[in-house]
XYZ file of C-alpha atoms in Angstrom:
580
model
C 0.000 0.000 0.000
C 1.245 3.647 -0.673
C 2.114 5.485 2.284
C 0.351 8.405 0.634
C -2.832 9.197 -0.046
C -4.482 12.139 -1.847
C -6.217 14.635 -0.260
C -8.675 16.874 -2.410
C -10.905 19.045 -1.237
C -13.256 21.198 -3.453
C -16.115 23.749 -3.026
C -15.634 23.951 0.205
C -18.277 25.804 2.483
C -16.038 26.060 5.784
C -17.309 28.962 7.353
C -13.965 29.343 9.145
C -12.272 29.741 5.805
C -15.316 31.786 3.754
C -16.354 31.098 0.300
C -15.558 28.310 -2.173
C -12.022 27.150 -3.002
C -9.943 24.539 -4.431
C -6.969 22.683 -2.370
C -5.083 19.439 -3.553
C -2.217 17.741 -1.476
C -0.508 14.920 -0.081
C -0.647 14.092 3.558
C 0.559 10.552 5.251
C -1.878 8.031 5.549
C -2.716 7.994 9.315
C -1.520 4.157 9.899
C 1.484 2.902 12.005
C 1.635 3.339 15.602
C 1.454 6.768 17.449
C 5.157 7.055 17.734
C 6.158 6.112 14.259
C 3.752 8.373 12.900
C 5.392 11.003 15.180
C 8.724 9.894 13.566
C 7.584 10.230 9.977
C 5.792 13.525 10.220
C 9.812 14.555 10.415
C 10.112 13.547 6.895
C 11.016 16.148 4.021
C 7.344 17.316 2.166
C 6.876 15.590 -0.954
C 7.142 19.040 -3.435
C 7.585 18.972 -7.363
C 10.576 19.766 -8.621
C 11.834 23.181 -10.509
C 13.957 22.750 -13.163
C 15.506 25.856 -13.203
C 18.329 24.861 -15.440
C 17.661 28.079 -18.121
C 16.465 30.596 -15.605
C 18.209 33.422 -13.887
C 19.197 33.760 -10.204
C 16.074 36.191 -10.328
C 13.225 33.275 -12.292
C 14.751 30.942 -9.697
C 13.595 33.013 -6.345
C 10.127 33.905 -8.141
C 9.879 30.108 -9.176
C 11.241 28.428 -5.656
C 9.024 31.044 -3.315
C 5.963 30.356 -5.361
C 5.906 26.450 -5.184
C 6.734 26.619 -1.051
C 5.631 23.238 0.522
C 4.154 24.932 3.703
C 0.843 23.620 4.841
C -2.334 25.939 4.297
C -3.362 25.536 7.831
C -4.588 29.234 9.580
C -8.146 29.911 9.118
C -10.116 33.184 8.714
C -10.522 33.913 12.571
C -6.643 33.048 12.945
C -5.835 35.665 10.381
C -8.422 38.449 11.702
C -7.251 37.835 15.279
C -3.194 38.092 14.229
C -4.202 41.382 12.485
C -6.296 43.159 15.492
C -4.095 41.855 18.040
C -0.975 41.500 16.453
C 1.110 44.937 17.484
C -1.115 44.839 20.824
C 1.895 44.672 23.019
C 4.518 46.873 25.301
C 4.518 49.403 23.027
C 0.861 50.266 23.824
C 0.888 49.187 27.579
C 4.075 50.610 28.374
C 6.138 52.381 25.780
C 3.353 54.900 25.381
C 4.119 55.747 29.476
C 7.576 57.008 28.250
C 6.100 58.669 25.202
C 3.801 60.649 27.299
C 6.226 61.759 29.389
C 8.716 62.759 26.681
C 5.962 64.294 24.235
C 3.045 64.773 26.517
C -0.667 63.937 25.523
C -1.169 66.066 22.255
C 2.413 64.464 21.094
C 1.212 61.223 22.058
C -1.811 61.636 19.875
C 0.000 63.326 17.099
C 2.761 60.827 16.715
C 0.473 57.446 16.751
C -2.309 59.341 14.479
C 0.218 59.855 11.638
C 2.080 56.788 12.501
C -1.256 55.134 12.288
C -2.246 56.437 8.748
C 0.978 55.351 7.280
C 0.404 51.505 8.847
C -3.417 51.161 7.424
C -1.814 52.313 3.698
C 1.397 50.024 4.381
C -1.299 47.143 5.294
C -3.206 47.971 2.313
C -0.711 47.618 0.244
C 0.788 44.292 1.674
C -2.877 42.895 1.481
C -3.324 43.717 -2.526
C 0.418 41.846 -2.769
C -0.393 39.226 -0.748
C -4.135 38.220 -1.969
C -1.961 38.249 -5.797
C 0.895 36.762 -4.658
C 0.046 34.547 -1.217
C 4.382 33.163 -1.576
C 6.460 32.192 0.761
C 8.162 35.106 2.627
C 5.614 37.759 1.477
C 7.328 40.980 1.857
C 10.895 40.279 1.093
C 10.256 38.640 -2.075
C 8.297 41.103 -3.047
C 11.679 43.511 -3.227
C 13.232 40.896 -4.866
C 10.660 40.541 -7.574
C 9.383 44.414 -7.950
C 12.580 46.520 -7.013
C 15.879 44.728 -6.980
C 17.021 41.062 -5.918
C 19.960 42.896 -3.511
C 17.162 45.384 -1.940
C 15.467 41.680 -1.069
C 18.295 40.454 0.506
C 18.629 43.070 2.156
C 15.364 42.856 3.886
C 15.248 39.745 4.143
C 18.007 39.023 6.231
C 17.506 42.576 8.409
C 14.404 41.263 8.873
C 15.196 37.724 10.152
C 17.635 39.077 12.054
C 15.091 41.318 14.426
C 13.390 38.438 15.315
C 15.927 36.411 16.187
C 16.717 38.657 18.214
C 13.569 39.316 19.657
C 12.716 35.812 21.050
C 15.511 35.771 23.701
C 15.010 39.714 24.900
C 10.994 38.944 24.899
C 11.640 35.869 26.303
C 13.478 37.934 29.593
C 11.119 40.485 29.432
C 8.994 37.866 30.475
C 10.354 36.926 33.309
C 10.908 40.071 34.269
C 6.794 40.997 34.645
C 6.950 37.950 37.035
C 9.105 40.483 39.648
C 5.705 42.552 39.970
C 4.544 39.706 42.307
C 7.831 38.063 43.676
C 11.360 39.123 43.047
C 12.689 36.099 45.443
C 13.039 33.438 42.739
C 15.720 33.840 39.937
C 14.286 34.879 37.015
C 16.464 32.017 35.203
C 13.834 29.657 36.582
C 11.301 31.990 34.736
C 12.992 32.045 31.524
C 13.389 28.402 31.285
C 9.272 27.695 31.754
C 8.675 30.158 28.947
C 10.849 28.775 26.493
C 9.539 25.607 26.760
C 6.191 27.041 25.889
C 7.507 28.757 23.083
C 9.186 25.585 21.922
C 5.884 23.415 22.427
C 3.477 25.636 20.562
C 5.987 26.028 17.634
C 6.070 22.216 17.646
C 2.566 21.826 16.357
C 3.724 24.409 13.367
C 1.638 27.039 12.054
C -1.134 25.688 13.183
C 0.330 26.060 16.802
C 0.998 29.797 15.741
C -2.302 30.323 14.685
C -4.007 28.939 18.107
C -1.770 30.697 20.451
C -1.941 34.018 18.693
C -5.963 33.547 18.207
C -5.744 33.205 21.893
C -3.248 35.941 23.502
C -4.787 38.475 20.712
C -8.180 37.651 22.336
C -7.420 38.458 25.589
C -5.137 41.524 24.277
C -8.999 42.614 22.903
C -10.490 41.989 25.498
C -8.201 43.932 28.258
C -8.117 46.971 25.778
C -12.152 47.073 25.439
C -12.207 46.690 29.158
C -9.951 49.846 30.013
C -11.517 52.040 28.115
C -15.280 51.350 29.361
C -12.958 51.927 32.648
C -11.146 55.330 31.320
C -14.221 56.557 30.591
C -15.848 56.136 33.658
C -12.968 56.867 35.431
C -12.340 60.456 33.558
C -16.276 60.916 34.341
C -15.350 60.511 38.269
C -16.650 57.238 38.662
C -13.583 55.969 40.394
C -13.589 55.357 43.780
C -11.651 58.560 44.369
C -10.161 61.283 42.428
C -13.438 62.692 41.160
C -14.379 64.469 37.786
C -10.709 64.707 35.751
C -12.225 65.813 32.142
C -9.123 68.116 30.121
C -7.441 69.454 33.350
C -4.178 67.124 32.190
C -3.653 68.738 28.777
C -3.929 72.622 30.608
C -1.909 71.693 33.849
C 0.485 70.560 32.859
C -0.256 70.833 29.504
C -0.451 69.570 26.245
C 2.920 69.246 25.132
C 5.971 68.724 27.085
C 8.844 69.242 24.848
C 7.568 71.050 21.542
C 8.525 69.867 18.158
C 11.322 67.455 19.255
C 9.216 65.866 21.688
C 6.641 64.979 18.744
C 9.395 63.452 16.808
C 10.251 61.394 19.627
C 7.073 60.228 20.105
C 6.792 59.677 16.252
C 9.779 57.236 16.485
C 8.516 55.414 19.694
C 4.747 55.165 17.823
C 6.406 53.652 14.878
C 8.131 50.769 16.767
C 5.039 50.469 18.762
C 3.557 49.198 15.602
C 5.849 46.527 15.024
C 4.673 43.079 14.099
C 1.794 44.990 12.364
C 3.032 43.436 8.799
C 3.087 39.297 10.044
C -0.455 39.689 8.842
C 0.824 39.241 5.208
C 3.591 36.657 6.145
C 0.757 34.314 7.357
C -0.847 34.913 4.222
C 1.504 31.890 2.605
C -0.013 29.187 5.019
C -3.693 30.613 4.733
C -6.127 27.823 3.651
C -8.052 30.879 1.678
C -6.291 34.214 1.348
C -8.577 35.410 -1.330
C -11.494 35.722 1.308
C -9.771 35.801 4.594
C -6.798 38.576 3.815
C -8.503 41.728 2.408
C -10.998 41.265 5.885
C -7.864 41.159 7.879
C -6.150 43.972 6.685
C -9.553 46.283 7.243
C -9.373 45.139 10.394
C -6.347 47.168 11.227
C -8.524 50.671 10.621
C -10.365 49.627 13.545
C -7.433 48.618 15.776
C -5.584 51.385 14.955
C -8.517 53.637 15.975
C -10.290 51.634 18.863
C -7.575 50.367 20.483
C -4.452 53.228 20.638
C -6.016 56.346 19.259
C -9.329 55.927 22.251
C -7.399 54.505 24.644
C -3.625 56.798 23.972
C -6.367 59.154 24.312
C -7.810 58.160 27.780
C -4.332 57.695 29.061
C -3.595 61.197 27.870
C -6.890 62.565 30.011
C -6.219 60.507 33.101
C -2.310 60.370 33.614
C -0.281 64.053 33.440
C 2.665 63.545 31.886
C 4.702 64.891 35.383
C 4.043 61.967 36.872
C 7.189 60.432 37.870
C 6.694 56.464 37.443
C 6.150 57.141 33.495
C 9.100 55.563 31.457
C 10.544 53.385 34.737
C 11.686 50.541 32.501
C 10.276 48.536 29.148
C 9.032 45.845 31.368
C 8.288 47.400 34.738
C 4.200 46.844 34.774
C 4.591 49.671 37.628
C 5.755 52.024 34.775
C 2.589 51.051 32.607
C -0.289 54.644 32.004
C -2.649 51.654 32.410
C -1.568 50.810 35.924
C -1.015 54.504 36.880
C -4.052 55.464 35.642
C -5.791 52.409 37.485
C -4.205 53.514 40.894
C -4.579 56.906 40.890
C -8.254 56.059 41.232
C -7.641 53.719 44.196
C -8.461 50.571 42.474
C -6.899 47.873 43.755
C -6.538 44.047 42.223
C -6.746 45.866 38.444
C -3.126 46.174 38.365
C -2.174 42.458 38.718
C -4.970 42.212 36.161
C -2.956 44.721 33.788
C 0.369 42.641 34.515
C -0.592 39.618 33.449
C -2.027 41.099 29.873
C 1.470 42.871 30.004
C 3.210 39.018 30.078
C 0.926 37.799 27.421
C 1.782 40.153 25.255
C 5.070 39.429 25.758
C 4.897 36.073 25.216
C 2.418 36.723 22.052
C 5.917 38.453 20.525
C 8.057 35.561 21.604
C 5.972 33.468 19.944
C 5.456 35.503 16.877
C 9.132 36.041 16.198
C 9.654 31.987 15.825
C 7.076 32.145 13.214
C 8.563 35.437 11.231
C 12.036 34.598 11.400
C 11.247 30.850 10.361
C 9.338 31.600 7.706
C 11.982 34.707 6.339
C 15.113 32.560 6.796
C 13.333 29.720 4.540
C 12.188 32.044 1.832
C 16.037 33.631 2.060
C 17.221 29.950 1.524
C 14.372 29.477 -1.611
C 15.603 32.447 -3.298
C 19.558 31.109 -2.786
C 20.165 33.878 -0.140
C 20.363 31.655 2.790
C 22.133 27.838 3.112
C 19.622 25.508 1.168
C 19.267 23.101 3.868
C 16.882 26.051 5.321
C 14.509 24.853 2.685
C 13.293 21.651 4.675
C 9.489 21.657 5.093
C 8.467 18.278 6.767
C 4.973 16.550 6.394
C 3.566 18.822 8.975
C 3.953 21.657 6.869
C 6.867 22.932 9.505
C 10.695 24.956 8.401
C 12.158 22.636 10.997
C 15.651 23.822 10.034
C 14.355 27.638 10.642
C 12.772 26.766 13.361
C 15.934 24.835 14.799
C 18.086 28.220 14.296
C 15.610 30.607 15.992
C 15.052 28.480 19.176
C 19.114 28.022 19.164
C 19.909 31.929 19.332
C 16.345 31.974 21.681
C 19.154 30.353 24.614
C 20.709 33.658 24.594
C 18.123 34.188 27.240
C 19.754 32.736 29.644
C 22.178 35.750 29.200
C 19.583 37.316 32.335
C 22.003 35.361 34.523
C 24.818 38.129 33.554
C 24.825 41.568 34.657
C 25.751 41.867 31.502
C 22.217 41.141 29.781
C 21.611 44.892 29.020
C 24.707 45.552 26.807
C 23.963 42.521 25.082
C 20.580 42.841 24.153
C 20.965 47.136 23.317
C 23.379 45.877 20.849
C 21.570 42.908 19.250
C 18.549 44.994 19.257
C 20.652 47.627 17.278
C 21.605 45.305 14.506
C 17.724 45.151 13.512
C 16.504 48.241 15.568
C 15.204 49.999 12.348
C 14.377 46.675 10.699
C 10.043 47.136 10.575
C 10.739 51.173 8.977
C 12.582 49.276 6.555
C 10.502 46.529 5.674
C 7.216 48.881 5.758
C 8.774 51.671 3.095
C 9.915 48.498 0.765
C 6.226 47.250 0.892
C 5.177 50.484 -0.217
C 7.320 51.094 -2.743
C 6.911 47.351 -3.975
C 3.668 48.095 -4.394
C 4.325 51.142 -6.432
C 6.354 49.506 -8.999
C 3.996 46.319 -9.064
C 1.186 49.268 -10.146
C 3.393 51.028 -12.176
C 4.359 47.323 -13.757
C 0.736 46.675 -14.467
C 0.252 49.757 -16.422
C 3.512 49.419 -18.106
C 2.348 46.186 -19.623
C -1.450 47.119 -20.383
C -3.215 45.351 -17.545
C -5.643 47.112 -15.445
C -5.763 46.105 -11.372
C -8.929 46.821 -11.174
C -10.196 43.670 -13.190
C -7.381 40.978 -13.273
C -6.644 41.821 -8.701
C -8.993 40.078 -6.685
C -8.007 42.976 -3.980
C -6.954 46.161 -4.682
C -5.468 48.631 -2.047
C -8.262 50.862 -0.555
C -5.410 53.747 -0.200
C -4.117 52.858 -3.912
C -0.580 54.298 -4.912
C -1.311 57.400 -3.419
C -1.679 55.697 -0.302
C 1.477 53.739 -0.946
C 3.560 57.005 -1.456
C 2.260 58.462 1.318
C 3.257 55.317 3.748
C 6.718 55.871 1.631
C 7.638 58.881 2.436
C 6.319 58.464 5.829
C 8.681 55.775 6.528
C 11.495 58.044 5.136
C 10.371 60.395 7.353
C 10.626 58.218 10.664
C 14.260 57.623 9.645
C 15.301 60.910 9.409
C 13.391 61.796 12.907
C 14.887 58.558 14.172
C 18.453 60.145 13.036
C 17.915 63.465 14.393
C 17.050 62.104 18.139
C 19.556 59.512 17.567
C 21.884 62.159 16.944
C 20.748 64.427 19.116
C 18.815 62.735 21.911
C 16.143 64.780 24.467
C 17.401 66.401 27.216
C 20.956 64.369 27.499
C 24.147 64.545 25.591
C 24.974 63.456 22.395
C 27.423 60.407 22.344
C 28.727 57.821 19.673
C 27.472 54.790 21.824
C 24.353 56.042 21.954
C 23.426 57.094 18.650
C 24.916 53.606 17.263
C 22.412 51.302 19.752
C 19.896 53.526 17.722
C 20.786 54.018 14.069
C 23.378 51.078 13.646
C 20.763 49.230 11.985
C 21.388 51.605 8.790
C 24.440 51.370 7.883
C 23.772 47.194 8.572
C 20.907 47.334 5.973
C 23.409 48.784 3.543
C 26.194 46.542 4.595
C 23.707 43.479 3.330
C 22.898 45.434 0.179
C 26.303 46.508 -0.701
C 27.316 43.029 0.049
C 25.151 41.003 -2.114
C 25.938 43.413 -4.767
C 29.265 41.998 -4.929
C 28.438 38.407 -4.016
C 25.935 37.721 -7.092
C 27.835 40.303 -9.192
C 24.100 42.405 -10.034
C 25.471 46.103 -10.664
C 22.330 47.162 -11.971
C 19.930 49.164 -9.696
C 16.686 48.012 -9.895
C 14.250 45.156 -11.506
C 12.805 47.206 -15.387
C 8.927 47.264 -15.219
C 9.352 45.532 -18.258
C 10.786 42.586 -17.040
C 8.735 42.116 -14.128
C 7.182 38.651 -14.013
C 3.533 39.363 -12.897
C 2.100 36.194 -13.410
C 4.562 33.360 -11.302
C 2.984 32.539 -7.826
C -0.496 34.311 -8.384
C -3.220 32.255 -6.854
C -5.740 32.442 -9.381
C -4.229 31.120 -12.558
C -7.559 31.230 -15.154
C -6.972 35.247 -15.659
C -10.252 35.620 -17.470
C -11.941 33.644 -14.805
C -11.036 35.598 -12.282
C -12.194 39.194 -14.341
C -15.957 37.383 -14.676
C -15.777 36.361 -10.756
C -14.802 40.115 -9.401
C -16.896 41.393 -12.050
C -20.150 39.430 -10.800
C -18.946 40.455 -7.182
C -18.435 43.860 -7.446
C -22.351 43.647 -9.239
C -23.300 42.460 -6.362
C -22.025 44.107 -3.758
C -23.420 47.192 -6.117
C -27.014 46.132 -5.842
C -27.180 45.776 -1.540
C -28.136 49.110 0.280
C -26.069 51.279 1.560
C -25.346 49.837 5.209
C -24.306 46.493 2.919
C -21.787 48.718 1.104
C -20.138 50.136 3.794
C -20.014 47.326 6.184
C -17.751 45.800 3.226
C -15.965 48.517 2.763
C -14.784 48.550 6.148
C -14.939 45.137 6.934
């Protein structure tokens, strides 16, 4: 007997995954006993082969990242729950604590409004690429295909690198939310039970990924939506004591603290807040139905970018004045959190513990979520010949074990919190990749732009051959451009020139040394694959390799009939798609 079988499934009517769709692949027959099916699932993915004997370095990354061998396994309310909850994390619970105090509440409104805007076009834009071209690696392929194969490495690897990174700093950070309750056992202990738990959910693959995130993101929701039904009442003077608050925060002491260069700090810190905002189109790769699930989960991010930081920056703003001295005590210190200030200033007590343990989720939501971006990047790098090809690996659960193997590895630099040391090393393996999401957000725009300007080059028009076009369109991709230019040169200037302390080299190079490291990669691969010209001619662009519908007429009569549709509902109808 085989030891395969085929599965096919067709017209489907899965409510998690939306309308109807097409999937054939090969799974093991479930047969054997428990633990030799555990061994086999190890096994490489049966995949067809390329022969890319006649094609160029560039056909052979376009080719390789459109045939990837990882399973189709995150549903629609995986991929709307990554994309609302996704960023949900310090940066909102306690990075915007520092930001108030270095900008004050106007700043802090200012900076994540406009940082805001540019995210919902950059997510736009990623969505319309992604629902085209659902590939392996999303993002950095799509510099390699649309602007230049060195930009893509590039990205690529800066973009690896911040998450590998990531796991073992979030992984500390952890442990360090566990002090808010007892600071008597070594945090070591701490580290150890949460990398386990990181290593155990990325065991069960993407599917693991997709449960845990659907899970932390929910109660990420959930704690937001609850403090702000509590802001409100609090600002009203429903707290037990403190009374009516209202405005009196942005006249005494006022609405900004430190003028113009306090909003550009607060830009920066807004901007990194957002991070994590673009795994979204990463996951579209291993989505059983991008098509239907993807352009609902990018519209999604209107309403977390307005419901859950501008409403509730905007409550913290009203109920904490930026004078208040435990704002911007430490990335991890739950004490240093608006939310808990805000909480205690109206003599609530319990709340805060409450506010901790989000804190550590979210935490552990990143740790998790860096695994799954820096797996997936290194074994796209690795398709497109950028990475060693034994990165490639898929086995027959659909996981990058290989990419997997290499983030958990560099995750054991946590145990680095047993130094005194820990801080150096992490503020200079957080440089490497400090500017790494900037980066990777103004490539998706500008991707974008040449895929559009591509289209029209070669006489197609995106608005009948794209099953999902950009709501912001290239305008909307410019702006998030030169948006993201924009945060660099801020970035630079405080860098440079940092609030209220003096300028030195150390300094500025934990914050910009992530530049000259993105042009290090560029500059190197230059050299390495011997590609002196600049950039990827519209002419030449392959628009067609990877796409998920194939039937190009097919697909014109299907978003024709659609768009009919949606044309004859009433209003409400209209708009509730539109936004949703």
């Amino acid at each position: 007997m085989s030891d395969l079988k085929n599965k096919e499934v067709v017209n489907s009517t899965d409510p998690e995954v939306g309308d109807s769709y097409s999937v054939t692949h090969n799974e093991p027959l479930e047969s054997g006993s428990r633990w030799q099916r555990f061994k086999d699932s190890f096994k490489t993915m049966e995949d067809e082969e390329i022969d890319s004997s006649n094609m160029t370095d560039l056909e052979k990354a376009i080719a390789k990242t459109a045939k990837s061998p990882l399973h189709k396994s995150l549903k629609n309310r995986h991929l709307q729950m990554i994309a609302i909850g996704g960023a949900i994390g310090t940066g909102l619970f306690i990075g915007s604590g520092g930001a108030l105090k270095t900008g004050g509440p106007a700043a802090l409104l200012i900076g994540w409004g406009l940082v805001g805007t540019m995210i919902y076009a950059t997510v736009q834009a990623l969505g319309e690429l992604a629902v085209t071209f659902p590939i392996s690696g999303a993002f950095n392929v799509y510099s390699t295909r649309f602007i230049d194969p060195s930009w893509g490495f590039a990205m690529g690897w800066n973009y690896a690198l911040q998450w590998l990174v990531v796991l073992p700093l979030e992984l500390v950070a952890a442990s360090i939310t566990i002090k808010y309750w007892n600071s008597h056992i070594n945090p070591v202990a701490w580290v150890a039970i949460f990398y386990v738990l990181i290593v155990a959910i990325n065991f069960f693959g993407v599917k693991g990924y997709g449960e845990a995130e659907f899970v932390f993101s929910f109660i990420k929701v959930v704690a937001v939506i609850g403090f702000i039904i509590l802001g409100i009442i609090l600002n009203c003077g429903g707290g037990p004591q403190g009374g009516y608050i209202g405005g009196k925060y942005w006249h005494d002491p006022g609405a900004f603290a430190n003028g113009f260069k306090g909003v550009c700090t607060v830009f920066v810190t807004a901007a990194f807040s957002f991070a994590g905002t673009e795994l979204v189109a990463l996951a579209s790769s291993e989505s059983a139905n991008p098509r239907k699930a993807l352009p609902r989960a990018t519209k999604q991010v209107f309403w977390r970018i307005t419901l859950f930081y501008i409403i509730s920056l905007t409550l913290i703003g009203l109920l904490v004045p930026y004078t208040d001295e435990r704002l911007g005590q430490g990335s991890y210190n739950a004490a240093a959190s608006p939310f808990v200030i805000a909480i205690r200033n109206a003599g609530i007590s319990g709340l805060p513990s409450v506010i901790n343990v989000v804190i550590m989720i979210a935490v552990l939501s990143v740790g998790n979520s860096s695994v799954f971006g820096c797996s997936r990047t290194i074994t796209s790098l690795a398709a497109q010949g950028f990475a060693p090809s034994f990165f490639t690996f898929v086995d027959r659960k659909g996981r990058p074990i290989f990419a997997v193997l290499l983030s958990l590895f560099v995750g054991l630099l946590c145990f680095v919190s047993a130094s005194d040391k820990q801080g150096d090393v992490f503020d200079w393996l957080l440089a490497l990749s400090g500017l790494s999401s900037v980066f990777t957000w103004g490539s998706a725009c500008f991707a974008h732009i040449r895929f559009r300007a591509a289209l029209k080059h070669q006489g197609r028009d995106p608005h009948t051959e794209l099953a999902y076009t950009s709501q912001c369109g290239v305008i909307g991709s410019w702006y998030g451009f030169i948006l993201n230019v924009l945060i660099l040169i801020a970035q630079f200037w405080v860098a440079a020139f940092p609030l209220k302390s003096k300028s030195t080299a150390d300094g500025f190079f934990k914050s910009y040394l992530a530049f000259p490291v993105v042009i290090a990669f560029y500059i190197f691969h230059k050299i390495w694959k011997k590609n002196w010209r600049l950039y990827v001619k519209v002419s030449e662009m392959d628009l067609d390799t990877g796409r998920a519908e194939h039937d190009l007429e097919l697909l014109k009569v299907e978003i024709a009939e659609e768009k009919a549709y949606i044309a004859s509902k009433p209003f409400y109808y209209r708009a509730y798609r539109f936004w949703c």
